[in-house]
Short mmCIF file of C-alpha atoms in Angstrom, two decimals:
data_model
loop_
_atom_site.label_atom_id
_atom_site.label_comp_id
_atom_site.label_asym_id
_atom_site.label_seq_id
_atom_site.Cartn_x
_atom_site.Cartn_y
_atom_site.Cartn_z
CA ASP A 1 -0.08 0.12 0.11
CA GLY A 2 2.86 2.37 -0.22
CA ALA A 3 3.55 2.18 3.66
CA PRO A 4 6.81 2.31 5.15
CA LEU A 5 7.97 -1.10 6.17
CA ILE A 6 9.49 0.47 9.30
CA GLY A 7 8.94 3.27 11.03
CA GLY A 8 8.98 5.03 14.49
CA ASP A 9 8.78 8.78 16.10
CA ASN A 10 12.54 9.08 14.86
CA VAL A 11 11.82 7.70 11.24
CA VAL A 12 10.00 10.47 9.27
CA ARG A 13 10.10 11.77 5.70
CA SER A 14 9.83 15.11 6.60
CA ARG A 15 9.20 17.50 9.16
CA VAL A 16 8.86 21.42 10.13
CA LEU A 17 10.59 22.59 13.27
CA GLU A 18 10.21 25.93 14.99
CA LEU A 19 14.07 26.96 15.90
CA GLY A 20 14.69 30.43 17.30
CA GLY A 21 11.05 31.38 16.52
CA VAL A 22 11.41 30.50 12.89
CA LYS A 23 9.57 27.80 11.29
CA VAL A 24 12.30 25.24 9.31
CA GLY A 25 11.30 22.56 7.28
CA LEU A 26 13.73 19.35 7.11
CA PHE A 27 13.79 16.48 4.59
CA SER A 28 15.98 14.03 3.24
CA LEU A 29 17.52 12.33 0.16
CA MET A 30 20.06 9.45 0.05
CA VAL A 31 22.12 7.44 -2.63
CA ASP A 32 21.40 3.99 -3.83
CA SER A 33 24.62 2.59 -3.29
CA HIS A 34 23.44 0.12 -0.66
CA VAL A 35 19.62 -0.80 -0.92
CA PRO A 36 18.64 -2.89 2.32
CA GLU A 37 16.89 -5.91 1.92
CA TYR A 38 13.62 -4.76 3.06
CA VAL A 39 13.62 -1.94 0.65
CA GLU A 40 12.56 -2.52 -3.06
CA GLN A 41 14.32 0.51 -4.51
CA ILE A 42 15.30 4.00 -3.62
CA ASN A 43 14.08 6.78 -5.95
CA THR A 44 16.84 8.07 -7.66
CA ASP A 45 14.73 11.26 -9.11
CA TYR A 46 16.39 13.63 -6.55
CA VAL A 47 14.77 16.56 -8.10
CA GLY A 48 11.40 15.37 -8.40
CA VAL A 49 11.33 13.95 -4.71
CA ALA A 50 12.67 17.30 -3.56
CA LYS A 51 10.50 19.56 -5.65
CA ALA A 52 7.68 17.52 -4.11
CA ALA A 53 9.09 17.74 -0.44
CA VAL A 54 9.53 21.51 -0.62
CA ALA A 55 6.30 22.31 -1.94
CA GLU A 56 4.95 20.10 0.86
CA LEU A 57 7.18 21.72 3.62
CA ARG A 58 6.48 25.36 2.29
CA GLY A 59 2.57 24.48 2.24
CA GLN A 60 2.81 23.71 6.08
CA GLY A 61 4.48 27.37 6.58
CA ALA A 62 8.10 26.62 6.59
CA GLU A 63 9.82 29.74 6.47
CA VAL A 64 13.43 28.00 5.61
CA VAL A 65 13.74 24.63 4.10
CA LEU A 66 16.80 22.65 4.71
CA ALA A 67 17.66 19.29 2.61
CA LEU A 68 19.64 16.79 4.63
CA THR A 69 21.59 14.71 1.82
CA HIS A 70 23.64 11.84 1.25
CA LEU A 71 24.36 12.32 -2.18
CA ASP A 72 27.46 12.70 -4.66
CA ALA A 73 28.52 16.72 -4.77
CA ARG A 74 27.27 16.52 -8.53
CA ASP A 75 23.81 15.59 -7.54
CA ASP A 76 23.45 18.13 -4.56
CA ARG A 77 24.52 20.75 -7.44
CA LYS A 78 21.99 19.45 -9.79
CA LEU A 79 19.17 20.27 -7.32
CA LEU A 80 20.70 23.84 -6.73
CA THR A 81 20.54 24.48 -10.54
CA GLU A 82 17.23 22.91 -11.49
CA LEU A 83 15.10 23.80 -8.24
CA ALA A 84 15.51 27.74 -8.06
CA GLY A 85 13.66 30.16 -6.08
CA ALA A 86 11.02 28.95 -3.79
CA ALA A 87 10.79 25.31 -5.65
CA GLY A 88 14.32 24.58 -4.01
CA PRO A 89 15.33 24.12 -0.60
CA ASP A 90 17.42 27.18 0.63
CA MET A 91 20.67 25.16 1.65
CA ILE A 92 21.74 21.61 1.61
CA LEU A 93 23.29 20.29 4.61
CA GLY A 94 25.23 17.38 2.60
CA GLY A 95 27.54 14.25 3.42
CA HIS A 96 28.69 11.29 1.24
CA ASP A 97 31.74 12.60 -0.39
CA HIS A 98 33.91 12.64 3.06
CA VAL A 99 35.53 15.94 2.39
CA LEU A 100 34.70 19.45 3.40
CA MET A 101 33.32 21.47 0.22
CA THR A 102 31.11 24.20 -0.75
CA VAL A 103 28.82 23.94 -3.81
CA GLU A 104 27.21 27.00 -5.04
CA ALA A 105 24.56 27.50 -7.57
CA ASN A 106 21.20 30.01 -7.74
CA GLY A 107 22.94 31.93 -4.95
CA ARG A 108 22.58 29.07 -2.60
CA LEU A 109 24.91 26.31 -1.02
CA ALA A 110 25.27 22.68 -0.43
CA ILE A 111 27.99 22.45 2.48
CA LYS A 112 29.70 19.48 3.50
CA GLY A 113 32.26 18.57 6.37
CA ASP A 114 34.91 16.17 6.50
CA ALA A 115 34.43 12.53 7.75
CA ASP A 116 34.70 11.72 11.31
CA ALA A 117 34.03 15.36 11.85
CA LEU A 118 37.71 16.44 11.39
CA ARG A 119 36.30 19.70 10.31
CA VAL A 120 32.61 20.57 10.58
CA ARG A 121 30.41 23.43 9.24
CA VAL A 122 28.96 25.56 11.43
CA VAL A 123 25.84 27.57 9.96
CA ASP A 124 24.05 31.07 11.25
CA MET A 125 20.64 31.42 9.38
CA TRP A 126 18.21 34.02 9.53
CA VAL A 127 15.10 35.16 7.81
CA ASP A 128 14.72 38.99 7.06
CA LYS A 129 11.37 40.84 7.52
CA ASP A 130 10.76 40.41 3.70
CA GLY A 131 11.03 36.80 3.96
CA LYS A 132 14.61 36.53 2.62
CA VAL A 133 16.61 33.83 3.91
CA GLY A 134 20.43 34.69 4.73
CA TRP A 135 23.31 32.85 6.19
CA GLU A 136 26.84 33.08 7.14
CA SER A 137 29.39 30.02 7.33
CA ASP A 138 32.89 30.00 7.39
CA PRO A 139 34.07 27.87 4.19
CA SER A 140 37.05 26.37 5.87
CA GLY A 141 35.04 24.72 8.74
CA VAL A 142 35.57 24.42 12.20
CA ALA A 143 38.61 21.88 12.93
CA LEU A 144 37.66 19.36 16.07
CA GLY A 145 40.46 17.69 18.03
CA PRO A 146 40.91 15.39 20.82
CA GLU A 147 39.63 18.18 23.22
CA ALA A 148 37.45 20.23 21.06
CA PRO A 149 34.65 19.62 21.99
CA ALA A 150 35.36 17.74 25.17
CA ASP A 151 33.91 14.26 25.80
CA ASP A 152 30.37 14.37 27.22
CA PRO A 153 30.71 11.95 30.22
CA ALA A 154 27.19 10.41 29.80
CA VAL A 155 27.74 10.12 25.83
CA ALA A 156 31.13 8.71 26.46
CA LYS A 157 29.47 6.05 29.09
CA VAL A 158 27.17 4.95 26.48
CA VAL A 159 29.96 4.28 24.21
CA GLU A 160 32.43 2.53 26.26
CA ALA A 161 29.43 -0.01 27.34
CA ARG A 162 28.31 -0.12 23.45
CA LEU A 163 32.09 -1.00 22.27
CA SER A 164 32.37 -3.45 25.18
CA GLU A 165 29.30 -5.47 24.05
CA PHE A 166 30.25 -5.00 20.82
CA GLU A 167 33.57 -6.84 21.27
CA ALA A 168 32.07 -9.58 23.54
CA LYS A 169 29.81 -10.51 20.74
CA PHE A 170 32.30 -10.09 17.92
CA CYS A 171 35.01 -12.23 19.64
CA GLY A 172 32.80 -15.17 20.70
CA GLU A 173 34.95 -18.10 20.70
CA ALA A 174 38.06 -16.42 19.86
CA GLY A 175 37.48 -14.97 23.50
CA PRO A 176 37.68 -11.32 24.86
CA GLY A 177 40.27 -8.86 23.53
CA CYS A 178 40.41 -10.52 20.15
CA LEU A 179 40.21 -6.89 18.53
CA SER A 180 43.31 -5.56 20.81
CA LYS A 181 45.38 -8.42 19.38
CA ASN A 182 48.84 -7.14 17.90
CA LEU A 183 49.40 -8.63 14.31
CA THR A 184 52.80 -6.87 13.49
CA VAL A 185 54.25 -3.35 13.69
CA ALA A 186 54.45 -0.58 11.11
CA THR A 187 57.95 -0.04 10.28
CA THR A 188 56.93 3.51 8.29
CA GLU A 189 54.21 5.65 8.75
CA LEU A 190 50.94 3.81 6.82
CA ILE A 191 49.01 6.78 5.20
CA ALA A 192 45.11 5.69 5.36
CA GLU A 193 43.48 9.07 6.22
CA GLU A 194 40.76 9.62 3.47
CA LEU A 195 41.63 12.96 2.20
CA GLU A 196 45.02 11.27 0.97
CA ILE A 197 43.78 7.84 0.22
CA ARG A 198 40.61 8.76 -1.77
CA ARG A 199 42.80 11.18 -3.93
CA TYR A 200 46.51 9.86 -4.38
CA GLU A 201 48.16 6.63 -4.19
CA THR A 202 49.09 5.83 -0.51
CA ASN A 203 51.65 3.05 0.79
CA PHE A 204 48.76 1.85 3.01
CA ALA A 205 46.61 1.21 0.01
CA ASP A 206 49.58 -0.31 -2.03
CA TYR A 207 50.23 -3.11 0.49
CA ILE A 208 46.46 -4.11 0.37
CA VAL A 209 46.44 -4.24 -3.48
CA ASP A 210 49.64 -6.29 -3.50
CA GLN A 211 47.74 -8.69 -1.21
CA MET A 212 44.82 -9.00 -3.96
CA LEU A 213 47.49 -9.81 -6.71
CA THR A 214 49.13 -12.43 -4.54
CA SER A 215 45.83 -13.85 -3.77
CA PHE A 216 45.30 -14.79 -7.77
CA ALA A 217 48.95 -15.27 -8.72
CA ALA A 218 48.26 -18.80 -9.63
CA ASP A 219 45.92 -17.58 -12.06
CA GLY A 220 47.97 -15.14 -13.64
CA ALA A 221 46.61 -11.79 -12.58
CA GLN A 222 48.20 -9.02 -13.89
CA LEU A 223 46.54 -6.17 -12.53
CA ALA A 224 44.27 -5.19 -9.31
CA PHE A 225 42.18 -2.23 -8.37
CA ILE A 226 39.82 -1.20 -5.58
CA ASN A 227 37.56 1.73 -4.71
CA SER A 228 39.16 3.70 -2.26
CA GLY A 229 35.58 3.87 -0.30
CA ALA A 230 36.11 -0.03 0.54
CA LEU A 231 39.14 1.48 2.85
CA ARG A 232 37.42 3.18 5.80
CA LEU A 233 40.29 3.61 8.46
CA ASN A 234 40.57 7.27 8.14
CA GLN A 235 43.56 7.66 10.23
CA ASN A 236 47.18 7.13 9.41
CA ILE A 237 49.20 4.36 11.31
CA ALA A 238 52.48 6.00 12.80
CA ALA A 239 55.82 4.39 12.64
CA GLY A 240 56.35 2.14 15.48
CA THR A 241 52.56 1.44 15.96
CA LYS A 242 51.58 -2.35 17.00
CA ILE A 243 48.62 -3.12 14.38
CA SER A 244 45.99 -4.53 15.66
CA ARG A 245 42.91 -6.70 14.48
CA GLN A 246 40.76 -3.67 15.24
CA LEU A 247 42.47 -1.46 12.87
CA ILE A 248 41.90 -3.89 10.24
CA GLU A 249 38.36 -4.37 10.93
CA GLU A 250 37.91 -0.63 10.96
CA THR A 251 39.36 -0.63 7.57
CA PHE A 252 36.98 -3.14 6.14
CA ALA A 253 33.58 -2.02 7.33
CA TYR A 254 32.05 -4.32 4.41
CA PRO A 255 32.74 -7.67 3.28
CA ALA A 256 35.16 -7.68 0.42
CA PRO A 257 34.92 -10.73 -1.63
CA MET A 258 37.29 -10.78 -4.67
CA GLN A 259 36.98 -11.91 -8.24
CA LEU A 260 39.48 -12.31 -11.08
CA ILE A 261 38.05 -10.93 -14.72
CA GLU A 262 39.17 -10.20 -18.02
CA ILE A 263 38.89 -7.05 -19.62
CA LYS A 264 40.91 -5.22 -22.61
CA GLY A 265 43.05 -2.23 -22.20
CA ALA A 266 40.54 -0.03 -23.71
CA VAL A 267 38.01 -0.77 -21.00
CA LEU A 268 41.03 -0.14 -18.18
CA GLN A 269 41.17 3.19 -20.10
CA GLN A 270 37.52 3.34 -19.13
CA VAL A 271 37.77 2.61 -15.47
CA VAL A 272 40.65 4.96 -14.55
CA ASP A 273 39.06 7.87 -16.51
CA HIS A 274 35.82 6.99 -14.10
CA ALA A 275 38.36 6.92 -11.11
CA ILE A 276 39.15 10.67 -11.49
CA GLU A 277 36.03 11.92 -12.15
CA ASP A 278 34.66 14.38 -9.76
CA TRP A 279 38.18 14.63 -8.02
CA THR A 280 36.74 15.78 -4.75
CA GLY A 281 37.60 12.61 -2.15
CA SER A 282 35.10 10.32 -3.22
CA GLY A 283 35.12 6.76 -2.76
CA HIS A 284 35.15 5.66 -6.39
CA TRP A 285 38.62 6.79 -6.50
CA LEU A 286 40.77 3.61 -7.03
CA GLN A 287 43.94 2.43 -5.19
CA ILE A 288 45.59 0.10 -7.84
CA GLY A 289 48.43 -2.57 -8.29
CA GLY A 290 50.28 -4.29 -11.33
CA PHE A 291 49.89 -1.16 -13.42
CA ALA A 292 50.60 2.84 -13.13
CA PHE A 293 48.91 6.13 -15.05
CA ARG A 294 49.48 9.74 -14.68
CA HIS A 295 46.79 11.82 -13.28
CA ASP A 296 46.54 15.43 -14.84
CA VAL A 297 44.79 17.32 -11.98
CA GLU A 298 44.08 20.49 -13.83
CA ALA A 299 42.99 18.93 -17.09
CA GLY A 300 40.87 15.83 -15.47
CA LYS A 301 42.65 13.37 -17.60
CA ALA A 302 44.41 10.24 -16.89
CA SER A 303 47.05 8.88 -19.36
CA GLY A 304 50.16 6.73 -19.95
CA LEU A 305 48.33 3.40 -18.63
CA THR A 306 51.68 1.27 -18.21
CA LEU A 307 51.86 -2.74 -17.25
CA LEU A 308 54.10 -3.20 -14.43
CA GLY A 309 54.95 -6.98 -15.51
CA PRO A 310 57.82 -9.23 -14.70
CA ASP A 311 59.36 -8.15 -17.89
CA GLY A 312 59.65 -4.52 -16.85
CA PRO A 313 57.16 -1.60 -17.47
CA THR A 314 54.96 -1.62 -20.87
CA PRO A 315 52.12 0.34 -22.49
CA ILE A 316 48.62 -0.77 -21.71
CA ASP A 317 47.40 -2.21 -25.33
CA PRO A 318 44.09 -0.84 -25.66
CA LYS A 319 43.15 -4.39 -27.91
CA LYS A 320 45.09 -6.70 -25.63
CA LYS A 321 43.02 -8.60 -23.06
CA TYR A 322 44.22 -8.54 -19.12
CA LYS A 323 43.62 -10.68 -16.10
CA VAL A 324 42.54 -8.24 -13.22
CA VAL A 325 41.69 -8.53 -9.58
CA THR A 326 38.78 -6.40 -7.96
CA THR A 327 36.12 -6.99 -5.53
CA GLU A 328 32.64 -7.98 -6.34
CA PHE A 329 31.11 -4.72 -5.16
CA LEU A 330 32.51 -3.07 -8.50
CA LEU A 331 31.23 -5.96 -10.62
CA ASP A 332 27.53 -6.99 -9.22
CA LYS A 333 24.78 -4.15 -9.79
CA SER A 334 22.79 -6.42 -7.25
CA ILE A 335 25.11 -5.40 -4.23
CA GLY A 336 24.86 -1.59 -4.93
CA ASN A 337 25.70 1.11 -7.89
CA GLN A 338 29.08 -0.33 -8.36
CA ASP A 339 30.51 3.45 -7.60
CA GLY A 340 29.79 4.11 -11.15
CA TYR A 341 31.90 1.43 -12.67
CA LYS A 342 29.13 0.58 -15.18
CA MET A 343 31.76 -0.98 -17.49
CA LEU A 344 32.47 -3.56 -15.38
CA SER A 345 29.93 -6.50 -14.91
CA LYS A 346 29.74 -10.00 -13.56
CA LYS A 347 29.97 -11.44 -17.27
CA GLN A 348 33.85 -10.58 -17.46
CA VAL A 349 34.64 -12.97 -14.57
CA ILE A 350 36.86 -15.95 -15.45
CA LYS A 351 37.03 -19.07 -13.30
CA SER A 352 39.57 -19.04 -10.16
CA LYS A 353 39.89 -21.34 -7.12
CA ALA A 354 40.46 -18.14 -5.20
CA ALA A 355 37.08 -16.52 -6.32
CA GLY A 356 35.05 -15.02 -3.45
CA THR A 357 38.06 -14.81 -1.08
CA ASP A 358 37.63 -11.98 1.23
CA LEU A 359 40.58 -9.74 1.17
CA LYS A 360 40.04 -8.62 4.76
CA GLN A 361 40.93 -12.03 5.73
CA VAL A 362 43.98 -11.70 3.26
CA VAL A 363 45.31 -8.63 5.01
CA LEU A 364 45.03 -10.10 8.41
CA LYS A 365 46.90 -13.44 7.35
CA ALA A 366 49.47 -11.32 5.86
CA LEU A 367 49.99 -8.96 8.48
CA GLU A 368 50.07 -11.72 11.30
CA ALA A 369 52.96 -13.67 8.93
CA ALA A 370 54.87 -10.40 9.27
CA GLY A 371 55.18 -10.70 12.95
CA GLU A 372 57.83 -8.96 14.39
CA GLN A 373 59.52 -8.00 11.26
CA GLY A 374 57.07 -5.63 10.66
CA VAL A 375 55.81 -3.84 7.27
CA GLY A 376 56.69 -0.68 5.78
CA PRO A 377 55.63 -0.22 2.60
CA GLU A 378 56.84 2.30 0.11
CA ARG A 379 54.54 4.63 -2.25
CA ASP A 380 56.47 3.32 -5.31
CA GLY A 381 54.72 5.98 -8.04
CA ARG A 382 51.83 3.79 -9.49
CA ILE A 383 49.62 7.03 -9.69
CA CYS A 384 51.37 10.12 -10.88
CA SER A 385 49.44 13.13 -9.75
CA SER A 386 50.57 16.31 -11.54
CA ASP A 387 50.26 18.62 -8.75
CA ARG A 388 52.67 16.24 -6.80
CA ALA A 389 55.34 15.97 -9.28
CA SER A 390 58.24 15.25 -7.10
CA GLY A 391 58.89 11.55 -6.34
CA ALA A 392 59.05 8.30 -8.62
CA CYS A 393 56.93 7.82 -11.52
CA LEU A 394 56.20 4.38 -13.13
CA ALA A 395 53.55 5.39 -15.92
CA ALA A 396 55.00 6.02 -19.36
CA LYS A 397 55.03 9.55 -20.56
#
């Protein structure tokens, strides 16, 4: 009958609140990258949904309408561009992109802070006597740290209890403290903070992608790539830090089963071209292994695709087929939106005994095997970014 399958006082489509004597209308939109099993589909006609929601809220007397979105920045921009004036929201408070940004169109803003609240956005809004909505917001955001703001004792107590309960259930037969188990030590700083791993090559990602290649070495795997949104630790690991299981569990928030596919070099170029689209710190940015390329940041172009094989670097041939390791999420549209990699599909999968192996388990075993010797991968120049010209570059000119 169209009614929601789940509900509650805190689950609403929209609401009008009175804040500071002003009636504020709220509604929300989200991506369809992960559709819960109890949801048939998520309506991705964001402009149509927003237009109807704004009209309904203004009809209820809202003087200010705010959209709470979890969309790509380009979709936020489309809302601002296509819904001008009273037809659209007065401001978009967004997320999803994991990096602080401001998008402006038609005199209105979509603002986002960093993931994990590294920098947040603070907005002062008001309504003039003529009904015009005004605002002020520092585009650089407000940086938060260990003591700003200070922990709320009541919240901290709840968090500690929940974490203890989670660890007990997660560890199960492994016994208490399994998440604190040290696997090995970092002999150099491992770069995993999202502002880096979602825009540049990092040594932590290089190490992980190399494990993908190793897992399918018996099948002759030549290349590997993974969407950076699958690597969610969002903090660097300092040299000398003992790497615990918890750090790896936090890195892989979702299962990451791997598959071996076969694609032509021309398709690989399409893959890389998509990886550099909307280069703002989005999760579709790739971390790679077995090949290299040049990223012209200003021009928004990828070139110089180079196979890093046992016989030395050779240009990727657009007509030649290559064996590539990647994760099922980028291949299977039934799982989610593939992070936009529509040129990839399950039809490209070829047989392998390692098919379906979970990357997290592979990384855990590799780190444990490293033991006291530790791990210290170096960034070797697989992705050559034009705004960081110094350092090695393995891609052809």
